Short mmCIF file of C-alpha atoms and ligand atoms in Angstrom, two decimals:
data_model
loop_
_atom_site.label_atom_id
_atom_site.label_comp_id
_atom_site.label_asym_id
_atom_site.label_seq_id
_atom_site.Cartn_x
_atom_site.Cartn_y
_atom_site.Cartn_z
CA UNK Z 1 0.03 0.03 -0.06
CA UNK Z 2 1.63 3.53 -0.70
CA UNK Z 3 0.90 6.67 1.48
CA UNK Z 4 -2.09 8.34 0.74
CA UNK Z 5 -1.26 11.48 2.44
CA UNK Z 6 -3.23 14.74 3.28
CA UNK Z 7 -2.15 17.96 2.03
CA UNK Z 8 -3.10 21.39 3.05
CA UNK Z 9 -6.37 22.54 1.63
CA UNK Z 10 -5.53 26.22 0.76
CA UNK Z 11 -2.61 28.05 0.26
CA UNK Z 12 -2.12 32.12 -0.19
CA UNK Z 13 1.28 33.06 -0.99
CA UNK Z 14 2.62 36.64 -1.47
CA UNK Z 15 3.70 39.78 0.13
CA UNK Z 16 1.09 41.55 2.14
CA UNK Z 17 -1.24 38.50 1.85
CA UNK Z 18 -1.42 38.65 5.88
CA UNK Z 19 -4.34 41.13 5.25
CA UNK Z 20 -6.23 38.58 3.52
CA UNK Z 21 -6.65 36.37 6.57
CA UNK Z 22 -9.68 38.60 7.35
CA UNK Z 23 -11.62 37.68 4.45
CA UNK Z 24 -10.60 34.09 4.77
CA UNK Z 25 -12.08 34.14 8.18
CA UNK Z 26 -15.14 36.18 7.58
CA UNK Z 27 -16.11 33.63 5.08
CA UNK Z 28 -16.74 31.09 7.81
CA UNK Z 29 -18.68 33.30 10.04
CA UNK Z 30 -21.96 32.34 9.47
CA UNK Z 31 -23.87 33.44 12.50
CA UNK Z 32 -23.51 36.79 14.81
CA UNK Z 33 -22.05 34.37 17.53
CA UNK Z 34 -19.49 32.71 15.55
CA UNK Z 35 -15.81 33.42 16.75
CA UNK Z 36 -12.31 32.62 16.26
CA UNK Z 37 -9.22 32.03 18.14
CA UNK Z 38 -5.73 33.57 17.31
CA UNK Z 39 -2.67 32.10 18.82
CA UNK Z 40 0.22 34.45 18.24
CA UNK Z 41 3.67 34.19 19.51
CA UNK Z 42 4.26 36.40 22.38
CA UNK Z 43 7.30 37.77 20.60
CA UNK Z 44 4.71 40.06 18.69
CA UNK Z 45 3.19 41.39 21.90
CA UNK Z 46 2.75 45.31 21.41
CA UNK Z 47 4.53 44.76 17.86
CA UNK Z 48 2.64 46.19 14.65
CA UNK Z 49 1.70 42.62 13.73
CA UNK Z 50 -0.38 41.90 16.87
CA UNK Z 51 -2.44 45.21 16.11
CA UNK Z 52 -2.96 44.00 12.42
CA UNK Z 53 -4.90 40.55 13.55
CA UNK Z 54 -8.31 41.00 12.26
CA UNK Z 55 -10.19 40.36 15.67
CA UNK Z 56 -13.88 40.98 15.62
CA UNK Z 57 -16.85 40.48 17.99
CA UNK Z 58 -16.15 37.53 20.60
CA UNK Z 59 -12.89 36.57 19.14
CA UNK Z 60 -10.33 35.45 21.43
CA UNK Z 61 -6.35 36.35 21.05
CA UNK Z 62 -3.73 34.39 22.90
CA UNK Z 63 -0.14 35.24 23.38
CA UNK Z 64 1.40 31.73 23.01
CA UNK Z 65 4.37 31.27 25.29
CA UNK Z 66 7.33 30.25 23.17
CA UNK Z 67 9.94 30.28 25.73
CA UNK Z 68 9.79 26.30 25.61
CA UNK Z 69 8.92 24.09 23.02
CA UNK Z 70 5.19 22.88 23.08
CA UNK Z 71 4.30 20.64 25.67
CA UNK Z 72 1.08 18.40 26.29
CA UNK Z 73 0.63 20.23 29.56
CA UNK Z 74 0.51 23.82 27.90
CA UNK Z 75 -1.88 22.39 24.99
CA UNK Z 76 -4.19 21.06 27.53
CA UNK Z 77 -4.09 24.39 29.53
CA UNK Z 78 -4.66 26.42 26.25
CA UNK Z 79 -7.43 24.15 25.41
CA UNK Z 80 -9.28 24.54 28.74
CA UNK Z 81 -8.71 28.60 28.52
CA UNK Z 82 -10.65 28.12 25.18
CA UNK Z 83 -13.33 26.06 26.13
CA UNK Z 84 -13.68 28.13 29.41
CA UNK Z 85 -14.04 31.45 27.32
CA UNK Z 86 -16.72 30.08 25.26
CA UNK Z 87 -18.18 26.65 25.28
CA UNK Z 88 -19.43 27.02 21.63
CA UNK Z 89 -16.52 25.82 19.31
CA UNK Z 90 -14.79 28.51 17.53
CA UNK Z 91 -15.03 28.44 13.66
CA UNK Z 92 -11.40 28.72 13.30
CA UNK Z 93 -8.25 28.30 15.33
CA UNK Z 94 -5.46 30.58 13.77
CA UNK Z 95 -1.62 29.98 14.61
CA UNK Z 96 0.75 32.82 13.99
CA UNK Z 97 4.54 32.23 14.80
CA UNK Z 98 7.16 29.79 13.92
CA UNK Z 99 7.06 25.93 14.43
CA UNK Z 100 6.18 26.06 17.84
CA UNK Z 101 3.27 28.26 17.49
CA UNK Z 102 2.01 26.53 14.44
CA UNK Z 103 2.09 23.05 16.22
CA UNK Z 104 0.17 24.77 19.37
CA UNK Z 105 -2.43 25.73 17.00
CA UNK Z 106 -2.83 22.18 15.48
CA UNK Z 107 -2.83 20.43 18.71
CA UNK Z 108 -5.40 22.86 20.15
CA UNK Z 109 -7.72 22.43 17.29
CA UNK Z 110 -7.56 18.77 17.58
CA UNK Z 111 -8.18 19.02 21.27
CA UNK Z 112 -11.02 21.12 21.15
CA UNK Z 113 -12.89 18.18 19.51
CA UNK Z 114 -11.11 15.08 21.23
CA UNK Z 115 -11.65 14.26 24.83
CA UNK Z 116 -8.67 13.59 27.39
CA UNK Z 117 -4.91 14.91 27.22
CA UNK Z 118 -2.85 15.79 24.39
CA UNK Z 119 -0.47 13.14 25.81
CA UNK Z 120 -3.25 10.45 24.95
CA UNK Z 121 -2.85 11.19 21.15
CA UNK Z 122 1.13 11.24 20.80
CA UNK Z 123 1.87 8.75 18.11
CA UNK Z 124 0.03 7.81 14.73
CA UNK Z 125 -3.37 8.10 13.72
CA UNK Z 126 -4.77 8.00 17.50
CA UNK Z 127 -7.22 11.11 16.74
CA UNK Z 128 -11.02 10.01 16.62
CA UNK Z 129 -12.66 13.26 15.67
CA UNK Z 130 -12.04 15.91 13.14
CA UNK Z 131 -10.41 19.09 14.26
CA UNK Z 132 -11.42 22.63 14.16
CA UNK Z 133 -10.81 24.48 10.93
CA UNK Z 134 -7.22 25.78 11.75
CA UNK Z 135 -4.92 28.32 9.93
CA UNK Z 136 -1.22 28.87 9.93
CA UNK Z 137 0.74 32.04 9.20
CA UNK Z 138 4.58 31.49 9.34
CA UNK Z 139 6.78 34.08 10.81
CA UNK Z 140 9.65 32.15 10.80
CA UNK Z 141 10.94 29.51 8.09
CA UNK Z 142 12.27 26.13 7.76
CA UNK Z 143 10.32 23.75 9.96
CA UNK Z 144 7.82 22.82 7.46
CA UNK Z 145 5.23 22.68 10.15
CA UNK Z 146 2.96 24.59 7.75
CA UNK Z 147 2.36 21.60 5.63
CA UNK Z 148 3.19 18.40 7.79
CA UNK Z 149 0.84 16.32 9.14
CA UNK Z 150 2.13 16.28 12.90
CA UNK Z 151 2.51 18.58 15.74
CA UNK Z 152 5.71 18.01 17.81
CA UNK Z 153 5.20 17.61 21.70
CA UNK Z 154 7.16 17.03 24.49
CA UNK Z 155 4.71 14.96 27.02
CA UNK Z 156 5.16 13.53 30.50
CA UNK Z 157 6.85 10.53 28.95
CA UNK Z 158 8.07 11.13 25.73
CA UNK Z 159 8.80 13.56 22.51
CA UNK Z 160 6.48 12.64 19.89
CA UNK Z 161 4.06 14.28 17.46
CA UNK Z 162 0.40 13.96 17.20
CA UNK Z 163 0.28 12.35 13.63
CA UNK Z 164 -2.78 12.28 11.76
CA UNK Z 165 -4.74 13.53 8.69
CA UNK Z 166 -6.91 15.90 10.84
CA UNK Z 167 -3.46 17.66 12.19
CA UNK Z 168 -2.94 19.01 8.49
CA UNK Z 169 -3.59 22.65 8.27
CA UNK Z 170 -6.87 23.58 6.31
CA UNK Z 171 -5.31 26.88 5.12
CA UNK Z 172 -1.92 28.48 4.99
CA UNK Z 173 -0.91 32.05 4.44
CA UNK Z 174 2.66 32.54 3.38
CA UNK Z 175 3.64 36.27 3.49
CA UNK Z 176 7.42 36.81 3.10
CA UNK Z 177 7.27 40.15 5.01
CA UNK Z 178 6.48 38.47 8.17
CA UNK Z 179 9.84 36.78 8.50
CA UNK Z 180 11.93 39.91 7.62
CA UNK Z 181 12.54 40.78 11.44
CA UNK Z 182 13.65 37.37 12.71
CA UNK Z 183 16.97 37.62 14.75
CA UNK Z 184 19.81 36.31 12.72
CA UNK Z 185 20.81 33.51 14.73
CA UNK Z 186 17.19 31.94 15.03
CA UNK Z 187 16.75 32.40 11.35
CA UNK Z 188 19.67 30.42 10.47
CA UNK Z 189 18.85 27.44 13.02
CA UNK Z 190 15.55 27.06 12.00
CA UNK Z 191 16.53 27.17 8.11
CA UNK Z 192 19.16 24.49 8.88
CA UNK Z 193 16.44 22.21 10.12
CA UNK Z 194 15.11 22.53 6.55
CA UNK Z 195 18.43 21.83 4.98
CA UNK Z 196 18.70 18.88 7.39
CA UNK Z 197 15.39 17.53 6.18
CA UNK Z 198 16.33 17.64 2.81
CA UNK Z 199 19.64 15.81 3.34
CA UNK Z 200 18.15 13.10 5.60
CA UNK Z 201 15.09 12.55 3.23
CA UNK Z 202 17.31 12.53 -0.02
CA UNK Z 203 19.79 10.03 1.28
CA UNK Z 204 17.20 7.85 3.11
CA UNK Z 205 15.89 4.58 2.08
CA UNK Z 206 12.24 5.66 1.90
CA UNK Z 207 12.94 8.23 -0.90
CA UNK Z 208 10.83 8.11 -4.10
CA UNK Z 209 10.36 10.55 -7.07
CA UNK Z 210 7.65 12.37 -5.49
CA UNK Z 211 9.90 13.42 -2.34
CA UNK Z 212 13.31 13.53 -4.30
CA UNK Z 213 11.44 16.25 -6.50
CA UNK Z 214 10.66 18.69 -3.63
CA UNK Z 215 13.55 17.67 -1.44
CA UNK Z 216 15.91 18.50 -4.21
CA UNK Z 217 14.32 21.69 -4.93
CA UNK Z 218 14.29 22.75 -1.25
CA UNK Z 219 17.77 21.82 -0.67
CA UNK Z 220 18.92 23.90 -3.94
CA UNK Z 221 16.87 26.73 -2.57
CA UNK Z 222 18.70 26.38 1.02
CA UNK Z 223 21.82 26.64 -0.90
CA UNK Z 224 20.93 29.77 -2.60
CA UNK Z 225 19.90 31.42 0.42
CA UNK Z 226 23.03 30.62 2.34
CA UNK Z 227 25.90 30.20 -0.15
CA UNK Z 228 24.47 32.83 -2.99
CA UNK Z 229 24.28 36.28 -3.12
CA UNK Z 230 20.75 36.98 -2.78
CA UNK Z 231 19.33 40.42 -1.39
CA UNK Z 232 17.20 39.62 1.93
CA UNK Z 233 13.97 39.96 0.36
CA UNK Z 234 14.76 37.63 -2.46
CA UNK Z 235 16.16 35.10 0.13
CA UNK Z 236 13.29 35.38 2.36
CA UNK Z 237 10.71 34.47 -0.21
CA UNK Z 238 13.27 31.42 -1.30
CA UNK Z 239 13.59 30.37 2.37
CA UNK Z 240 9.57 30.24 2.58
CA UNK Z 241 9.60 28.02 -0.25
CA UNK Z 242 12.02 25.88 0.67
CA UNK Z 243 10.57 25.37 4.03
CA UNK Z 244 7.23 24.29 2.54
CA UNK Z 245 8.97 22.05 -0.10
CA UNK Z 246 11.21 20.27 2.42
CA UNK Z 247 7.96 19.47 4.47
CA UNK Z 248 6.13 18.05 1.39
CA UNK Z 249 9.42 16.01 0.55
CA UNK Z 250 9.28 14.45 4.24
CA UNK Z 251 5.77 14.12 3.76
CA UNK Z 252 6.47 11.25 1.35
CA UNK Z 253 9.54 10.06 2.91
CA UNK Z 254 11.40 10.69 6.32
CA UNK Z 255 14.13 12.17 8.10
CA UNK Z 256 16.76 10.19 9.80
CA UNK Z 257 19.67 9.93 12.22
CA UNK Z 258 19.96 13.59 13.13
CA UNK Z 259 16.37 13.93 14.05
CA UNK Z 260 16.23 10.65 15.87
CA UNK Z 261 19.47 11.94 18.14
CA UNK Z 262 18.15 15.40 18.20
CA UNK Z 263 15.00 14.52 19.74
CA UNK Z 264 16.62 12.82 22.67
CA UNK Z 265 19.08 15.73 23.16
CA UNK Z 266 16.33 18.34 23.21
CA UNK Z 267 14.35 16.07 25.72
CA UNK Z 268 17.04 16.45 28.19
CA UNK Z 269 18.75 19.64 27.37
CA UNK Z 270 15.51 21.83 26.29
CA UNK Z 271 17.58 23.02 23.28
CA UNK Z 272 15.42 24.24 20.61
CA UNK Z 273 14.85 22.05 17.51
CA UNK Z 274 16.73 23.84 14.95
CA UNK Z 275 19.80 24.40 17.23
CA UNK Z 276 19.74 20.81 18.50
CA UNK Z 277 19.79 19.78 14.61
CA UNK Z 278 22.53 21.89 14.06
CA UNK Z 279 24.50 20.47 16.87
CA UNK Z 280 23.81 16.65 16.05
CA UNK Z 281 24.40 16.97 12.29
CA UNK Z 282 27.78 18.87 12.80
CA UNK Z 283 29.37 15.48 14.43
CA UNK Z 284 27.71 12.99 11.84
CA UNK Z 285 30.36 12.90 9.16
CA UNK Z 286 29.84 9.17 9.70
CA UNK Z 287 26.50 8.92 8.09
CA UNK Z 288 26.25 12.08 5.99
CA UNK Z 289 29.85 12.84 5.07
CA UNK Z 290 29.75 15.25 2.15
CA UNK Z 291 26.97 16.96 3.58
CA UNK Z 292 28.55 17.65 6.84
CA UNK Z 293 31.37 19.06 4.94
CA UNK Z 294 28.93 21.49 3.13
CA UNK Z 295 27.07 22.11 6.21
CA UNK Z 296 30.35 23.17 7.82
CA UNK Z 297 30.91 25.57 4.71
CA UNK Z 298 27.57 26.98 5.26
CA UNK Z 299 28.12 27.72 8.91
CA UNK Z 300 31.42 29.38 8.36
CA UNK Z 301 30.53 31.25 5.50
CA UNK Z 302 27.47 32.75 7.44
CA UNK Z 303 29.63 33.73 10.41
CA UNK Z 304 28.12 31.24 12.92
CA UNK Z 305 29.69 29.06 15.38
CA UNK Z 306 27.89 25.40 16.43
CA UNK Z 307 28.04 24.81 20.08
CA UNK Z 308 30.29 21.99 21.01
CA UNK Z 309 30.51 19.59 24.07
CA UNK Z 310 27.05 20.29 25.15
CA UNK Z 311 26.47 16.90 26.73
CA UNK Z 312 29.78 16.81 28.73
CA UNK Z 313 27.62 17.58 32.26
CA UNK Z 314 24.78 14.94 31.36
CA UNK Z 315 24.89 11.82 33.67
CA UNK Z 316 24.28 8.36 32.67
CA UNK Z 317 20.66 8.17 33.59
CA UNK Z 318 20.38 11.10 31.00
CA UNK Z 319 22.28 9.64 28.47
CA UNK Z 320 19.84 6.39 28.86
CA UNK Z 321 16.84 8.64 28.70
CA UNK Z 322 18.13 10.35 25.44
CA UNK Z 323 18.64 6.90 23.96
CA UNK Z 324 15.16 5.53 24.78
CA UNK Z 325 13.47 8.75 23.08
CA UNK Z 326 15.79 8.32 19.89
CA UNK Z 327 15.12 4.57 19.77
CA UNK Z 328 11.28 5.13 19.96
CA UNK Z 329 11.69 6.47 16.44
CA UNK Z 330 11.61 3.61 14.61
CA UNK Z 331 10.72 4.92 11.22
CA UNK Z 332 13.76 7.53 11.24
CA UNK Z 333 16.16 4.77 11.81
CA UNK Z 334 14.61 2.39 9.08
CA UNK Z 335 14.86 5.35 6.68
CA UNK Z 336 18.49 6.26 7.52
CA UNK Z 337 19.94 2.80 7.87
CA UNK Z 338 17.37 0.28 6.04
CA UNK Z 339 15.16 -2.54 7.14
CA UNK Z 340 17.99 -4.18 9.23
CA UNK Z 341 18.79 -1.02 11.02
CA UNK Z 342 18.80 -2.86 14.36
CA UNK Z 343 22.03 -4.56 13.16
CA UNK Z 344 23.48 -1.28 12.49
CA UNK Z 345 22.94 0.80 15.59
CA UNK Z 346 23.23 0.03 19.35
CA UNK Z 347 22.30 1.65 22.53
CA UNK Z 348 26.03 1.88 23.08
CA UNK Z 349 26.91 3.42 19.74
CA UNK Z 350 24.02 6.12 20.15
CA UNK Z 351 25.55 7.10 23.50
CA UNK Z 352 28.91 7.32 21.68
CA UNK Z 353 27.51 9.71 19.36
CA UNK Z 354 25.78 11.74 21.95
CA UNK Z 355 28.92 12.07 23.94
CA UNK Z 356 30.68 13.63 21.08
CA UNK Z 357 27.74 16.29 20.73
P1 NAD J 1 10.04 28.76 17.41
O1 NAD J 1 8.61 28.72 16.73
O2 NAD J 1 10.03 27.80 18.43
O3 NAD J 1 10.51 29.91 17.56
C1 NAD J 1 11.80 30.23 18.10
C2 NAD J 1 11.95 31.85 18.54
O4 NAD J 1 11.82 32.76 17.37
C3 NAD J 1 10.97 32.02 19.40
O5 NAD J 1 11.43 32.79 20.48
C4 NAD J 1 9.95 32.94 18.77
O6 NAD J 1 9.48 34.06 19.58
C5 NAD J 1 10.82 33.62 18.00
N1 NAD J 1 10.30 34.16 16.62
C6 NAD J 1 9.41 33.36 15.58
N2 NAD J 1 8.95 34.38 14.45
C7 NAD J 1 9.64 35.46 14.88
C8 NAD J 1 9.83 36.87 14.26
N3 NAD J 1 9.11 36.78 13.21
N4 NAD J 1 10.72 37.65 14.80
C9 NAD J 1 11.20 37.51 15.96
N5 NAD J 1 11.10 36.47 16.78
C10 NAD J 1 10.53 35.34 16.06
O7 NAD J 1 11.07 27.90 16.31
P2 NAD J 1 11.22 27.06 14.83
O8 NAD J 1 12.29 26.40 14.94
O9 NAD J 1 10.14 27.79 13.73
O10 NAD J 1 10.08 25.97 15.35
C11 NAD J 1 10.65 24.71 16.41
C12 NAD J 1 9.50 24.05 16.78
O11 NAD J 1 8.86 23.49 15.79
C13 NAD J 1 9.84 22.84 17.51
O12 NAD J 1 9.08 22.62 18.67
C14 NAD J 1 9.66 21.88 16.74
O13 NAD J 1 9.51 20.77 17.42
C15 NAD J 1 8.71 21.94 15.82
N6 NAD J 1 8.77 21.32 14.51
C16 NAD J 1 7.60 20.79 14.02
C17 NAD J 1 7.70 20.35 12.94
C18 NAD J 1 6.18 19.78 12.13
O14 NAD J 1 6.26 19.17 11.43
N7 NAD J 1 5.29 20.05 13.02
C19 NAD J 1 8.90 20.16 12.02
C20 NAD J 1 9.91 20.41 12.49
C21 NAD J 1 9.92 21.06 13.88
ZN1 ZN J 2 13.17 19.31 11.75
#
């Protein structure tokens, strides 16, 4: 059986397209008491963007705390807050921000129509009921969260996504103006997440022509952005498309060794996804030799430094937990190392790699 995967229903792309959000939501407002939830990264508190959110009537605006990456606990808290505000379901949940805010919007839209805690649904296809209509407006590009069928959550026991067709956004609004003011470091780490998605997809055993077509284009765009001579405006537009295409590539393939280790690392060290991936990828010559050389060139050419020795103070128990988290991600290992991946990687080997980070 081939994967029958769900795509985002509708896409708007273009500078200034943020203003179209109002029309898109207004089309959903059928009665006077219909209302929408806007979840916007708290970095925009008091910034011009938050004043431009098209709030009307009973709408609710929540500033999402992105000091930490999304947890099931925080998703449950936000869901309760929305239900307490108005027991009638909102007509839309809109996430305005980077991967964290988009993932929170996805998770909240699912939990408004599904009983229990978000932690109950971490895994594959456990969601029972369709979500509330949900929209993404990225303000940071690279994760591909705008097109993926997952919302990555740290739960009490594991860091694992809620993967389902209902997770996929119904609408995305891609406005390159919104990523213009991202701090340079954050822009770089999140963009490298995209670069690494492509490397892991293109070198993996799950690759097919569909995933290759998107992965190759996204990889090429990443190189143009970080090794070329583009204006910042041009670079932002290309980065936004690279993120989308990288996400589409892994939708029909998978990530690999870097993401498997990075999930373990960030669970313990609480480092953000993009930075964790950079720390891990920097040490993976054994698995992605020519790409790690290229990655180091990109890092140097753009004047960044990737942290070293970040696990030096971790104890054995923490290394064991990192290994546990990594090994749960079976499809990632299978994609990277093939069907007999268990013969190629051991707990000891994973620990040895983590100790190099
Ligand atoms: P993020 O959303 O965590 O944001 C990082 C920082 O950038 C935050 O401090 C945020 O406030 C700030 N920021 C965002 N937009 C900004 C802007 N325009 N101007 C200034 N500051 C801005 O970062 P991210 O790298 O986009 O997302 C990482 C998250 O995405 C992780 O939780 C990761 O697990 C998840 N992720 C999800 C998927 C998926 O398919 N669902 C894929 C990869 C990663
Ligand atoms: Zn990633």
